[in-house]
mmCIF file of C-alpha atoms in Angstrom:
data_model
loop_
_atom_site.group_PDB
_atom_site.id
_atom_site.type_symbol
_atom_site.label_atom_id
_atom_site.label_comp_id
_atom_site.label_asym_id
_atom_site.label_seq_id
_atom_site.Cartn_x
_atom_site.Cartn_y
_atom_site.Cartn_z
ATOM 1 C CA MET A 1 7.962 18.852 -6.159
ATOM 2 C CA ARG A 2 4.893 19.032 -8.313
ATOM 3 C CA TYR A 3 3.384 16.206 -10.365
ATOM 4 C CA TRP A 4 2.847 16.797 -14.119
ATOM 5 C CA LEU A 5 0.693 14.163 -16.624
ATOM 6 C CA THR A 6 1.204 13.821 -20.127
ATOM 7 C CA PRO A 7 -2.094 13.550 -21.592
ATOM 8 C CA ALA A 8 -2.853 10.105 -22.831
ATOM 9 C CA ALA A 9 -3.966 10.290 -26.614
ATOM 10 C CA ASP A 10 -7.745 9.696 -27.321
ATOM 11 C CA ALA A 11 -8.751 10.111 -30.668
ATOM 12 C CA ASP A 12 -12.293 10.549 -29.430
ATOM 13 C CA ARG A 13 -11.838 13.007 -26.700
ATOM 14 C CA ASP A 14 -13.927 15.813 -28.306
ATOM 15 C CA ALA A 15 -16.729 13.550 -28.850
ATOM 16 C CA LYS A 16 -16.537 11.938 -25.498
ATOM 17 C CA ILE A 17 -16.647 15.270 -23.691
ATOM 18 C CA ALA A 18 -19.535 16.707 -26.125
ATOM 19 C CA ASP A 19 -21.673 13.302 -24.786
ATOM 20 C CA VAL A 20 -20.787 13.472 -21.417
ATOM 21 C CA CYS A 21 -21.835 17.275 -21.266
ATOM 22 C CA ALA A 22 -24.923 16.464 -23.404
ATOM 23 C CA VAL A 23 -26.164 13.675 -20.867
ATOM 24 C CA TYR A 24 -25.508 16.172 -18.041
ATOM 25 C CA ARG A 25 -27.277 19.002 -19.665
ATOM 26 C CA THR A 26 -30.329 16.922 -20.398
ATOM 27 C CA ALA A 27 -30.716 14.991 -17.245
ATOM 28 C CA PRO A 28 -33.224 17.174 -15.640
ATOM 29 C CA GLU A 29 -35.644 16.843 -18.961
ATOM 30 C CA ARG A 30 -34.886 13.101 -19.215
ATOM 31 C CA ARG A 31 -35.755 12.867 -15.098
ATOM 32 C CA GLN A 32 -39.223 14.146 -16.376
ATOM 33 C CA ILE A 33 -39.765 11.311 -18.466
ATOM 34 C CA GLY A 34 -38.471 8.499 -16.123
ATOM 35 C CA GLN A 35 -34.886 8.439 -17.182
ATOM 36 C CA ARG A 36 -32.387 8.495 -14.515
ATOM 37 C CA THR A 37 -28.596 10.115 -14.863
ATOM 38 C CA VAL A 38 -25.739 8.958 -12.579
ATOM 39 C CA SER A 39 -22.294 9.952 -12.198
ATOM 40 C CA THR A 40 -20.519 7.102 -10.556
ATOM 41 C CA ASP A 41 -16.811 6.669 -9.283
ATOM 42 C CA GLU A 42 -14.892 4.569 -7.015
ATOM 43 C CA MET A 43 -13.263 5.425 -3.570
ATOM 44 C CA THR A 44 -10.717 2.636 -2.679
ATOM 45 C CA GLY A 45 -8.260 2.194 0.059
ATOM 46 C CA VAL A 46 -10.379 4.287 2.642
ATOM 47 C CA GLN A 47 -9.061 3.706 6.113
ATOM 48 C CA ALA A 48 -11.867 2.102 8.450
ATOM 49 C CA LEU A 49 -10.581 3.840 11.825
ATOM 50 C CA GLU A 50 -12.240 3.324 15.438
ATOM 51 C CA ARG A 51 -11.414 6.402 17.383
ATOM 52 C CA LEU A 52 -10.490 5.032 21.152
ATOM 53 C CA ALA A 53 -12.731 7.897 22.577
ATOM 54 C CA PRO A 54 -15.688 9.932 21.278
ATOM 55 C CA ASP A 55 -15.764 13.172 19.666
ATOM 56 C CA LEU A 56 -15.744 16.156 22.005
ATOM 57 C CA PRO A 57 -18.692 18.474 20.496
ATOM 58 C CA PRO A 58 -17.899 22.180 19.700
ATOM 59 C CA ARG A 59 -18.899 24.638 22.180
ATOM 60 C CA PRO A 60 -18.779 28.560 22.471
ATOM 61 C CA GLY A 61 -15.276 29.566 21.650
ATOM 62 C CA GLN A 62 -13.956 25.956 20.868
ATOM 63 C CA VAL A 63 -13.934 23.869 18.170
ATOM 64 C CA ALA A 64 -14.822 19.879 17.908
ATOM 65 C CA ARG A 65 -12.013 17.872 19.452
ATOM 66 C CA ARG A 66 -11.610 14.317 18.192
ATOM 67 C CA GLU A 67 -9.091 12.002 19.857
ATOM 68 C CA PHE A 68 -5.918 11.258 18.257
ATOM 69 C CA GLU A 69 -5.661 7.727 18.981
ATOM 70 C CA TYR A 70 -7.536 4.965 16.764
ATOM 71 C CA LYS A 71 -7.750 1.231 16.173
ATOM 72 C CA ARG A 72 -7.548 0.479 12.385
ATOM 73 C CA HIS A 73 -9.655 -1.995 11.031
ATOM 74 C CA GLY A 74 -8.347 -2.180 7.490
ATOM 75 C CA THR A 75 -9.533 -0.517 4.464
ATOM 76 C CA CYS A 76 -12.725 -0.275 2.401
ATOM 77 C CA SER A 77 -13.810 0.463 -0.849
ATOM 78 C CA PHE A 78 -16.812 2.545 -1.657
ATOM 79 C CA ILE A 79 -18.826 2.744 -5.069
ATOM 80 C CA ILE A 80 -20.792 6.180 -4.890
ATOM 81 C CA ASN A 81 -23.487 7.331 -7.198
ATOM 82 C CA PHE A 82 -24.506 10.882 -7.848
ATOM 83 C CA ASP A 83 -27.635 11.590 -9.256
ATOM 84 C CA VAL A 84 -27.212 14.683 -11.756
ATOM 85 C CA ALA A 85 -30.947 15.715 -11.765
ATOM 86 C CA THR A 86 -31.355 16.046 -8.274
ATOM 87 C CA GLY A 87 -28.252 16.655 -6.715
ATOM 88 C CA GLN A 88 -28.436 13.529 -4.306
ATOM 89 C CA VAL A 89 -26.083 10.620 -3.602
ATOM 90 C CA PHE A 90 -27.998 7.294 -3.548
ATOM 91 C CA SER A 91 -27.516 3.532 -3.276
ATOM 92 C CA PRO A 92 -23.640 3.664 -2.285
ATOM 93 C CA SER A 93 -21.767 0.510 -2.268
ATOM 94 C CA SER A 94 -19.045 -0.853 0.189
ATOM 95 C CA GLY A 95 -16.718 -3.603 0.686
ATOM 96 C CA PRO A 96 -13.272 -4.816 0.853
ATOM 97 C CA THR A 97 -12.570 -5.043 -2.588
ATOM 98 C CA ARG A 98 -13.273 -3.195 -6.139
ATOM 99 C CA THR A 99 -13.603 -5.919 -8.781
ATOM 100 C CA GLU A 100 -15.734 -6.662 -11.975
ATOM 101 C CA ALA A 101 -18.093 -8.611 -9.660
ATOM 102 C CA ASP A 102 -18.626 -5.640 -7.199
ATOM 103 C CA PHE A 103 -19.151 -3.264 -10.022
ATOM 104 C CA VAL A 104 -21.700 -5.299 -11.762
ATOM 105 C CA ALA A 105 -23.699 -5.790 -8.498
ATOM 106 C CA HIS A 106 -23.303 -2.269 -7.790
ATOM 107 C CA VAL A 107 -25.043 -1.420 -10.931
ATOM 108 C CA ARG A 108 -27.626 -3.969 -10.399
ATOM 109 C CA ARG A 109 -28.530 -3.078 -6.977
ATOM 110 C CA THR A 110 -28.664 0.806 -8.356
ATOM 111 C CA VAL A 111 -30.855 -0.283 -11.255
ATOM 112 C CA GLU A 112 -33.203 -2.311 -8.930
ATOM 113 C CA SER A 113 -33.497 0.623 -6.446
ATOM 114 C CA ASP A 114 -35.938 2.515 -9.062
ATOM 115 C CA ALA A 115 -38.353 0.171 -10.930
ATOM 116 C CA THR A 116 -40.010 2.975 -12.403
ATOM 117 C CA ALA A 117 -36.873 4.236 -14.363
ATOM 118 C CA SER A 118 -37.322 3.515 -18.015
ATOM 119 C CA GLN A 119 -33.618 3.958 -18.878
ATOM 120 C CA TRP A 120 -30.517 4.588 -16.950
ATOM 121 C CA HIS A 121 -27.438 6.705 -18.058
ATOM 122 C CA PHE A 122 -24.113 5.985 -16.276
ATOM 123 C CA VAL A 123 -21.237 8.395 -16.383
ATOM 124 C CA VAL A 124 -17.865 6.690 -15.653
ATOM 125 C CA ASP A 125 -14.102 6.760 -16.275
ATOM 126 C CA ASN A 126 -12.286 4.343 -18.162
ATOM 127 C CA LEU A 127 -11.397 1.699 -15.573
ATOM 128 C CA ASP A 128 -11.431 -2.099 -16.950
ATOM 129 C CA ILE A 129 -14.339 -2.855 -14.464
ATOM 130 C CA HIS A 130 -16.481 -0.369 -16.168
ATOM 131 C CA ARG A 131 -16.476 -1.987 -19.566
ATOM 132 C CA SER A 132 -16.325 -5.703 -18.507
ATOM 133 C CA GLU A 133 -17.477 -9.205 -19.891
ATOM 134 C CA SER A 134 -19.862 -9.797 -17.143
ATOM 135 C CA LEU A 135 -21.013 -5.928 -17.330
ATOM 136 C CA VAL A 136 -22.012 -6.452 -21.192
ATOM 137 C CA ARG A 137 -23.951 -9.972 -19.995
ATOM 138 C CA TYR A 138 -25.662 -8.211 -17.693
ATOM 139 C CA VAL A 139 -26.819 -5.260 -19.950
ATOM 140 C CA ALA A 140 -27.621 -7.438 -22.783
ATOM 141 C CA ALA A 141 -29.797 -9.500 -20.439
ATOM 142 C CA LEU A 142 -31.660 -6.532 -19.638
ATOM 143 C CA ALA A 143 -31.994 -5.407 -23.268
ATOM 144 C CA ASN A 144 -33.543 -8.756 -24.196
ATOM 145 C CA CYS A 145 -30.537 -9.285 -26.322
ATOM 146 C CA THR A 146 -30.321 -12.739 -27.787
ATOM 147 C CA ASP A 147 -27.422 -12.293 -30.204
ATOM 148 C CA ASP A 148 -24.221 -14.148 -29.785
ATOM 149 C CA LEU A 149 -21.857 -11.834 -27.864
ATOM 150 C CA GLY A 150 -18.641 -13.918 -28.890
ATOM 151 C CA VAL A 151 -15.751 -14.534 -26.958
ATOM 152 C CA LYS A 152 -13.559 -12.107 -24.893
ATOM 153 C CA TYR A 153 -10.218 -11.538 -26.662
ATOM 154 C CA VAL A 154 -11.562 -13.426 -29.384
ATOM 155 C CA ARG A 155 -14.557 -12.096 -31.433
ATOM 156 C CA GLY A 156 -17.699 -10.452 -31.426
ATOM 157 C CA VAL A 157 -18.795 -7.868 -28.634
ATOM 158 C CA LEU A 158 -16.596 -9.314 -26.138
ATOM 159 C CA ARG A 159 -13.511 -9.380 -28.122
ATOM 160 C CA SER A 160 -11.902 -6.165 -26.929
ATOM 161 C CA LYS A 161 -12.271 -3.253 -24.580
ATOM 162 C CA ALA A 162 -13.352 -1.062 -27.218
ATOM 163 C CA SER A 163 -16.111 -3.191 -28.496
ATOM 164 C CA ARG A 164 -17.388 -3.966 -25.079
ATOM 165 C CA ALA A 165 -17.322 -0.119 -24.329
ATOM 166 C CA ALA A 166 -19.109 0.444 -27.901
ATOM 167 C CA PHE A 167 -22.057 -2.067 -26.690
ATOM 168 C CA LEU A 168 -22.372 -0.511 -23.148
ATOM 169 C CA SER A 169 -22.825 2.667 -24.913
ATOM 170 C CA ASP A 170 -25.644 1.731 -27.141
ATOM 171 C CA SER A 171 -28.207 4.596 -26.297
ATOM 172 C CA THR A 172 -31.254 1.923 -27.123
ATOM 173 C CA HIS A 173 -30.384 -0.133 -24.076
ATOM 174 C CA PRO A 174 -32.166 0.369 -20.882
ATOM 175 C CA VAL A 175 -28.796 1.019 -19.288
ATOM 176 C CA VAL A 176 -26.319 3.095 -21.130
ATOM 177 C CA PHE A 177 -22.824 3.767 -20.115
ATOM 178 C CA HIS A 178 -21.201 7.412 -21.038
ATOM 179 C CA TYR A 179 -17.424 7.331 -20.747
ATOM 180 C CA THR A 180 -15.267 10.188 -20.034
ATOM 181 C CA PRO A 181 -11.841 10.484 -22.151
ATOM 182 C CA LYS A 182 -8.761 9.430 -20.546
ATOM 183 C CA HIS A 183 -7.327 11.920 -17.741
ATOM 184 C CA ALA A 184 -10.515 13.898 -17.750
ATOM 185 C CA SER A 185 -11.782 13.321 -14.118
ATOM 186 C CA TRP A 186 -12.781 16.651 -13.996
ATOM 187 C CA LEU A 187 -15.886 15.355 -16.103
ATOM 188 C CA ASN A 188 -17.053 13.184 -13.618
ATOM 189 C CA GLN A 189 -19.564 15.049 -11.331
ATOM 190 C CA VAL A 190 -19.310 12.617 -8.370
ATOM 191 C CA GLU A 191 -15.283 12.865 -8.334
ATOM 192 C CA VAL A 192 -15.437 16.789 -8.307
ATOM 193 C CA ARG A 193 -18.074 16.711 -5.658
ATOM 194 C CA ARG A 194 -15.845 14.313 -3.534
ATOM 195 C CA THR A 195 -12.959 16.684 -4.063
ATOM 196 C CA GLN A 196 -14.826 19.690 -2.999
ATOM 197 C CA ASN A 197 -16.610 17.982 -0.122
ATOM 198 C CA SER A 198 -15.450 14.532 1.404
ATOM 199 C CA SER A 199 -18.492 14.313 3.471
ATOM 200 C CA PHE A 200 -21.209 12.687 1.351
ATOM 201 C CA VAL A 201 -24.863 12.335 2.639
ATOM 202 C CA SER A 202 -26.804 9.291 1.308
ATOM 203 C CA SER A 203 -30.463 9.621 0.548
#
């Protein structure tokens, strides 16, 4: 059996692809003026396994060996940052959940990891936690925005996912989000890297 997927309709697909590619292409130049470009994605349901015996290292003519039996300690969720300009993974987050609060805490910790950065650009997918009310409020506070943000599902910036995403994509803010089109994981560099090599090295 092979899986297949009917592409989701996205009227802004081409514009989003152009935006994400542009932010990747200009990342080195923006790094020179103090801006950071980060591709961010989550890894959920990662099993926390403890091997019952230590690995045996490789020897000439023999590969490394790992004990088959293990003790399971539940699962973990990770949020990974890939610095587009340097190629480094940095400031990863881990915990038992992947909630709106978890993502805002991750973004806050990432931003606080480099006080010299004048602007942050995050490339993310369309997960609801990437355009949440608390994320809007965090970015608004950083931008010293005193405007009424409205009420979620009722009015203003907070009214809908689209209005929140538009606010979070504002290029004048100190933290700017760039959204990949639906079903376009291949545009997320951290996800591509994860697929190619599951062993991330944290800087």
